[in-house]
Short mmCIF file of C-alpha atoms (C1' of nucleotides) in Angstrom, two decimals:
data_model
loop_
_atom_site.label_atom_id
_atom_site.label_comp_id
_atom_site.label_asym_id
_atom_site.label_seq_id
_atom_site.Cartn_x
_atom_site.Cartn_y
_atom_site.Cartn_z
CA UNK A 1 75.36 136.80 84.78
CA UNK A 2 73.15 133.79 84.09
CA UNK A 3 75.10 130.10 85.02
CA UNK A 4 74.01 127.66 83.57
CA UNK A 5 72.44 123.89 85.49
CA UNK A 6 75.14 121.28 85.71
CA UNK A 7 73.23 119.48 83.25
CA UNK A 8 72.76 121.90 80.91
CA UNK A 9 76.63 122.96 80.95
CA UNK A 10 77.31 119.24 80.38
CA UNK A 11 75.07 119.21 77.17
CA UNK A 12 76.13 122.31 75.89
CA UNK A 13 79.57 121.84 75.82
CA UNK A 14 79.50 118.24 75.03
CA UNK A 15 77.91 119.46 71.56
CA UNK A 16 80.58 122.27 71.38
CA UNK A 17 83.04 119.21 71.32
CA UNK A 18 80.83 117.04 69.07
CA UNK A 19 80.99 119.81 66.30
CA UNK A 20 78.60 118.34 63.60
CA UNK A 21 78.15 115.28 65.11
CA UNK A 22 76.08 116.48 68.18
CA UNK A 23 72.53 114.63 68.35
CA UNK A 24 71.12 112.99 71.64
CA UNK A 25 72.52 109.35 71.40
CA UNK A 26 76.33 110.61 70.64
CA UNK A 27 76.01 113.39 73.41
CA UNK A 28 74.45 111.23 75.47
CA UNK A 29 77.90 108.14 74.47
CA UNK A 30 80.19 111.53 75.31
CA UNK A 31 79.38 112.10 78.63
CA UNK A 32 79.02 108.27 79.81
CA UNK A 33 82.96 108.24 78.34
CA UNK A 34 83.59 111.14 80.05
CA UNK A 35 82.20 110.72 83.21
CA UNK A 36 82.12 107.08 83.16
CA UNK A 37 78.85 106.69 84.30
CA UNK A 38 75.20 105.53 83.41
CA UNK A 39 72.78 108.58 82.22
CA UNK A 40 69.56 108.08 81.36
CA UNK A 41 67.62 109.27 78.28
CA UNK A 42 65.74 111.93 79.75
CA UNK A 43 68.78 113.27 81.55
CA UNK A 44 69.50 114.39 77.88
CA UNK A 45 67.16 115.65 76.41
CA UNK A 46 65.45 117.31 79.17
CA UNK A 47 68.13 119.85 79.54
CA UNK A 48 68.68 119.49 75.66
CA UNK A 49 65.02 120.92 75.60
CA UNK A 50 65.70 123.72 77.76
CA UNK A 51 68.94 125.05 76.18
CA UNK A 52 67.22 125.50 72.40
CA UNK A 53 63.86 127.45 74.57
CA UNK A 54 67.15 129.94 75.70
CA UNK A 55 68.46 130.04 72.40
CA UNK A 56 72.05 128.48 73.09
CA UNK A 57 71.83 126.18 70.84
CA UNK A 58 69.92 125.29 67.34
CA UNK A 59 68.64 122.39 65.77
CA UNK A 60 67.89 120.74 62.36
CA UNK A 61 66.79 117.53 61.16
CA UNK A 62 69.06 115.39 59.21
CA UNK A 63 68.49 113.31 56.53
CA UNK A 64 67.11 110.13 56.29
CA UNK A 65 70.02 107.08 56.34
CA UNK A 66 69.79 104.09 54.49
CA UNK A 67 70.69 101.35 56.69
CA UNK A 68 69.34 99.21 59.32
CA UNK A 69 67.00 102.05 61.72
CA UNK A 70 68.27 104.56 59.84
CA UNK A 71 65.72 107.50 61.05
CA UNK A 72 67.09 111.47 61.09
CA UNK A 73 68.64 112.43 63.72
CA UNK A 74 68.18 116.33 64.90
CA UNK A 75 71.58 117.31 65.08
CA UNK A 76 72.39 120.45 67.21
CA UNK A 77 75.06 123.16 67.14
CA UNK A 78 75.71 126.29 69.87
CA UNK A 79 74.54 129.16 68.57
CA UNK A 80 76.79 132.53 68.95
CA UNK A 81 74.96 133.68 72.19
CA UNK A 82 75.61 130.09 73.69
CA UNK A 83 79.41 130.28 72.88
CA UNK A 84 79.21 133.22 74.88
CA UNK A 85 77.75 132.44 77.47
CA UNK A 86 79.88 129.57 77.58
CA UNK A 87 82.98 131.74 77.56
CA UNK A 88 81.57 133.97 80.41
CA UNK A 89 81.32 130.42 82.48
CA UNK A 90 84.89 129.93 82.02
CA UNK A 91 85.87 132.79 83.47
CA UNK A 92 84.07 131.70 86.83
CA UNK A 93 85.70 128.09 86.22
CA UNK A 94 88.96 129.37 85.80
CA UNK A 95 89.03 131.65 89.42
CA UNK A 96 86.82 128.73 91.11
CA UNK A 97 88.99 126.33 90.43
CA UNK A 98 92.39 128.50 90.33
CA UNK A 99 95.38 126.82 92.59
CA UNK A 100 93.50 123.44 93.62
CA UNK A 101 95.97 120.64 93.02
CA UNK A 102 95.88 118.46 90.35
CA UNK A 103 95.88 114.47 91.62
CA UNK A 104 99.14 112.99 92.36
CA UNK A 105 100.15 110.56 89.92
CA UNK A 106 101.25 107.50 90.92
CA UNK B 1 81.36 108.76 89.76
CA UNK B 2 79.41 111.07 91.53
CA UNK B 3 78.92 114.47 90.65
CA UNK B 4 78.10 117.36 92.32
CA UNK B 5 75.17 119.77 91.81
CA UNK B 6 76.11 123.05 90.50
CA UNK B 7 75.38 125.18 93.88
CA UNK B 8 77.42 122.41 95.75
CA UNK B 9 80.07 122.42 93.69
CA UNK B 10 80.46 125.75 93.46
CA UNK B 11 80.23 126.08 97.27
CA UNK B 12 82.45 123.16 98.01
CA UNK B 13 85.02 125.36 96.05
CA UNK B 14 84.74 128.28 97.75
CA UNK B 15 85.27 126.78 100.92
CA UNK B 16 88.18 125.76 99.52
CA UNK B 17 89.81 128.97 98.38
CA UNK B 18 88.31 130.70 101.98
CA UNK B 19 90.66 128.62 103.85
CA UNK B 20 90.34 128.73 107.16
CA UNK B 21 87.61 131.68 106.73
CA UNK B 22 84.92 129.81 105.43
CA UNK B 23 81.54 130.65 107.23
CA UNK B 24 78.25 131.38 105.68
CA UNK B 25 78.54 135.23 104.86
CA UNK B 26 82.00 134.90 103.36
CA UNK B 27 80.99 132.30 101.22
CA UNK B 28 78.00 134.46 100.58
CA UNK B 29 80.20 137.07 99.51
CA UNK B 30 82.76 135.09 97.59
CA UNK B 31 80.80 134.02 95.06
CA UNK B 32 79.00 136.84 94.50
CA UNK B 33 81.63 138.50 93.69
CA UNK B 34 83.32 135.79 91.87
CA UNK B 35 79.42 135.81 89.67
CA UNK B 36 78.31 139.79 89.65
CA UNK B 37 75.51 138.60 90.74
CA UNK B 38 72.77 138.15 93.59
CA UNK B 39 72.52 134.76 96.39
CA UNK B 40 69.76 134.33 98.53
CA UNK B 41 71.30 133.50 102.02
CA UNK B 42 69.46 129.73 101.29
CA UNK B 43 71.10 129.49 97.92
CA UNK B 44 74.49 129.12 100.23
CA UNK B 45 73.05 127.33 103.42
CA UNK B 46 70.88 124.64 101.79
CA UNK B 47 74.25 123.21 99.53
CA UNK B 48 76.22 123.26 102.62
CA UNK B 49 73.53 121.48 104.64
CA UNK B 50 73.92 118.83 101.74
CA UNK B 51 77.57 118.73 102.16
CA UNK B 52 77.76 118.04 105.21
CA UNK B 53 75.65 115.22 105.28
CA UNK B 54 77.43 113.82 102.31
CA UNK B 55 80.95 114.15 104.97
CA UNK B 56 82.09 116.46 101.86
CA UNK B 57 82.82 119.18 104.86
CA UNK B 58 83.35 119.48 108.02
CA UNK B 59 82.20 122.36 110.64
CA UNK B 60 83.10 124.02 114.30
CA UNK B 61 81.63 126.65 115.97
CA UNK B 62 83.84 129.62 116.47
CA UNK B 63 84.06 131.62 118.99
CA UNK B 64 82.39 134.75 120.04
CA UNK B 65 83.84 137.82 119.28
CA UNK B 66 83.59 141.13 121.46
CA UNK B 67 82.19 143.38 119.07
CA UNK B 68 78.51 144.58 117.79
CA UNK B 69 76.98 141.30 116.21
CA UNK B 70 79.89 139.17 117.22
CA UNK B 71 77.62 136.34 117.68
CA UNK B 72 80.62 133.02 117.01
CA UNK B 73 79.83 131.55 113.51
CA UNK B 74 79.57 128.28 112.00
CA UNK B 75 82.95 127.72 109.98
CA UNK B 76 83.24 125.17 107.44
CA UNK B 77 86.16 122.94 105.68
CA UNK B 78 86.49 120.36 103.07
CA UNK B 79 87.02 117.15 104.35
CA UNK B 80 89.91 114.65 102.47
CA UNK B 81 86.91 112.92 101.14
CA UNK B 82 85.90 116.22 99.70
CA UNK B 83 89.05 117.03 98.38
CA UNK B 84 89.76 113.45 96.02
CA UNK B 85 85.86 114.42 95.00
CA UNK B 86 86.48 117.69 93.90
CA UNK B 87 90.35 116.39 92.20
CA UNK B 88 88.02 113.79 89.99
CA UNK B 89 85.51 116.28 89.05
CA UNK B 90 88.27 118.75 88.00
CA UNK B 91 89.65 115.86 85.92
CA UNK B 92 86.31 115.84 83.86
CA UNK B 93 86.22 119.40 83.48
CA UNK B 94 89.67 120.00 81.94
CA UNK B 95 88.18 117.66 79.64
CA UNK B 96 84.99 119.19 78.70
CA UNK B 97 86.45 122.79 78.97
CA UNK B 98 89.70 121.67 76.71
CA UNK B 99 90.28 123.80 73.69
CA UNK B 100 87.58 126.05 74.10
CA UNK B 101 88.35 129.36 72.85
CA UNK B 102 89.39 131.94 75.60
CA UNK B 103 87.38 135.58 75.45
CA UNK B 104 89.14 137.78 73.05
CA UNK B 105 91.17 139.97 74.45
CA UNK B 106 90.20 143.96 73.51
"C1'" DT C 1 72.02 149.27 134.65
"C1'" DT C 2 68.49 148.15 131.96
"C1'" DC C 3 65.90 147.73 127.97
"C1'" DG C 4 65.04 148.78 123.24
"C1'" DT C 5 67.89 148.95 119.00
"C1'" DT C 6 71.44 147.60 115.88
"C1'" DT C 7 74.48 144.35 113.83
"C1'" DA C 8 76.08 139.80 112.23
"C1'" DC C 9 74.95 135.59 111.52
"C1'" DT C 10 72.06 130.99 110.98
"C1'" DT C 11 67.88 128.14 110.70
"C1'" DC C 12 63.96 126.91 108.52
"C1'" DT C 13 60.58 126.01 104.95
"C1'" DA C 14 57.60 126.82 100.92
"C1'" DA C 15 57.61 127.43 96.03
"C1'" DA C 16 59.94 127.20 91.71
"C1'" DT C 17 63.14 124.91 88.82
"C1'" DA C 18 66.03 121.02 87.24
"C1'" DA C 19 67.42 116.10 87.07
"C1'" DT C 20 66.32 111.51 86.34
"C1'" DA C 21 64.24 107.23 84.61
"C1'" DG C 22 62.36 104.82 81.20
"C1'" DA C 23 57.95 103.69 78.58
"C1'" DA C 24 56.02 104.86 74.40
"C1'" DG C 25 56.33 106.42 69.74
"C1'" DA C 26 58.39 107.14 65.03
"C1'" DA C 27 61.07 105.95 61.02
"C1'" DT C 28 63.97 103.07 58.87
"C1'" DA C 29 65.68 98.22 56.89
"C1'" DA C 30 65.68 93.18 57.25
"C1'" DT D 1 56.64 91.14 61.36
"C1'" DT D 2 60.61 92.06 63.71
"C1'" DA D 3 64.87 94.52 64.68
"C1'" DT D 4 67.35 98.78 65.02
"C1'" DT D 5 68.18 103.64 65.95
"C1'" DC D 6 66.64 107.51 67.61
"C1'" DT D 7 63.25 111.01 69.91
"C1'" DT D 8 59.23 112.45 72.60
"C1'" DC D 9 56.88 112.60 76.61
"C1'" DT D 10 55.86 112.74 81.48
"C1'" DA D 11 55.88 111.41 86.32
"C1'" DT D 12 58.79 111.37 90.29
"C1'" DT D 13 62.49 112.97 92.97
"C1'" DA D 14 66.10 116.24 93.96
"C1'" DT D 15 67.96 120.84 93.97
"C1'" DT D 16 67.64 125.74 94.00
"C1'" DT D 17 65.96 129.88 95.50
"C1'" DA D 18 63.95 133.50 98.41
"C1'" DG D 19 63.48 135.55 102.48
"C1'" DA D 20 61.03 135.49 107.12
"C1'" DA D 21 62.09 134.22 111.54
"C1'" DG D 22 65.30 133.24 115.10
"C1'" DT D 23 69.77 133.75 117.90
"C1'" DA D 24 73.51 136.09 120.07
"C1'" DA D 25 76.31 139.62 120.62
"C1'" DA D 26 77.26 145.12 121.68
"C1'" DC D 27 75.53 149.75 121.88
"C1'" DG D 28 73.33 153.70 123.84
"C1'" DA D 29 69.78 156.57 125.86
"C1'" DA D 30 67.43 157.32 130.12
#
DNA sequence: TTCGTTTACTTCTAAATAATAGAAGAATAA
DNA sequence: TTATTCTTCTATTATTTAGAAGTAAACGAA
């Protein structure tokens, strides 16, 4: 079995979650919310990059918005082979991280 | 937040579940198992250098053991510091990983 | 009883791969 | 022109990966 990079497990299920709304600024708003940290530019769409080369996910340009910098955005989606793979990962998350405790809540 | 690298994480983990039998062949062993698939003996040692220096674990030496090759090994354990680390970054993945579809069953 | 061999384990390091930062570029409207 | 939103590009640093070399024990033949 192939794993994926932390990164590129980040990306790729951040745009699972995003459904049609995946494109780099939005994945890239997700996973500062998420994680609740800074991440630069590249640290999208580097590993962005390398996920379509694999074929996990695919990409098309969207149309043109009338407003205020209103350029496409390429929007991307997980292809069938990526929600696989994804679902393969799982399985390792779920034994990996079987029994630990959750945090105590206060 | 910090994350951890993939390799790390996934050996921080295992040191976890290996208790108090945590050394570098078992945790060798665990996760290839736990993957189906091949480690290099630096794909383990070179995370858990890392570790250590980030006071994520902590090690002993064991002691010899009278049998062929009982040379005493290096044991490892994750450190309370390395435990609240690894309780954060399991609260980001049961975000990230929430409702995605489990493998269908045959 | 010693010395070469076997076994179990760790250390080290070079090369390949991935993460990170952010400047520059492109396409839109104001 | 300038402002806004978004993407492309690329250099630097960090991490992963492979496996040769090294260490420490017991075994076994002579």
């Amino acid at each position: 079995m192939k794993l994926l990079s932390r990164q590129e497990e980040l990306v790729l299920l951040s745009i699972w979650q995003l459904k049609g709304n995946a494109y780099g600024v939005t994945i890239r708003e997700y996973i500062s919310e998420l994680t609740g940290k800074y991440w630069s530019i590249g640290a999208i769409y580097v590993p962005l990059d390398r996920l379509w080369e694999k074929g996990l996910v695919e990409t098309y340009q969207g149309p043109t918005e009338k407003k205020r910098g209103g350029r496409s955005k390429r929007y991307y989606q997980v292809t069938a082979e990526g929600v696989k793979l994804l679902q393969e990962i799982k399985q390792v998350q779920d034994v990996i991280w079987k029994d630990f405790p959750r945090v105590a809540e206060e």
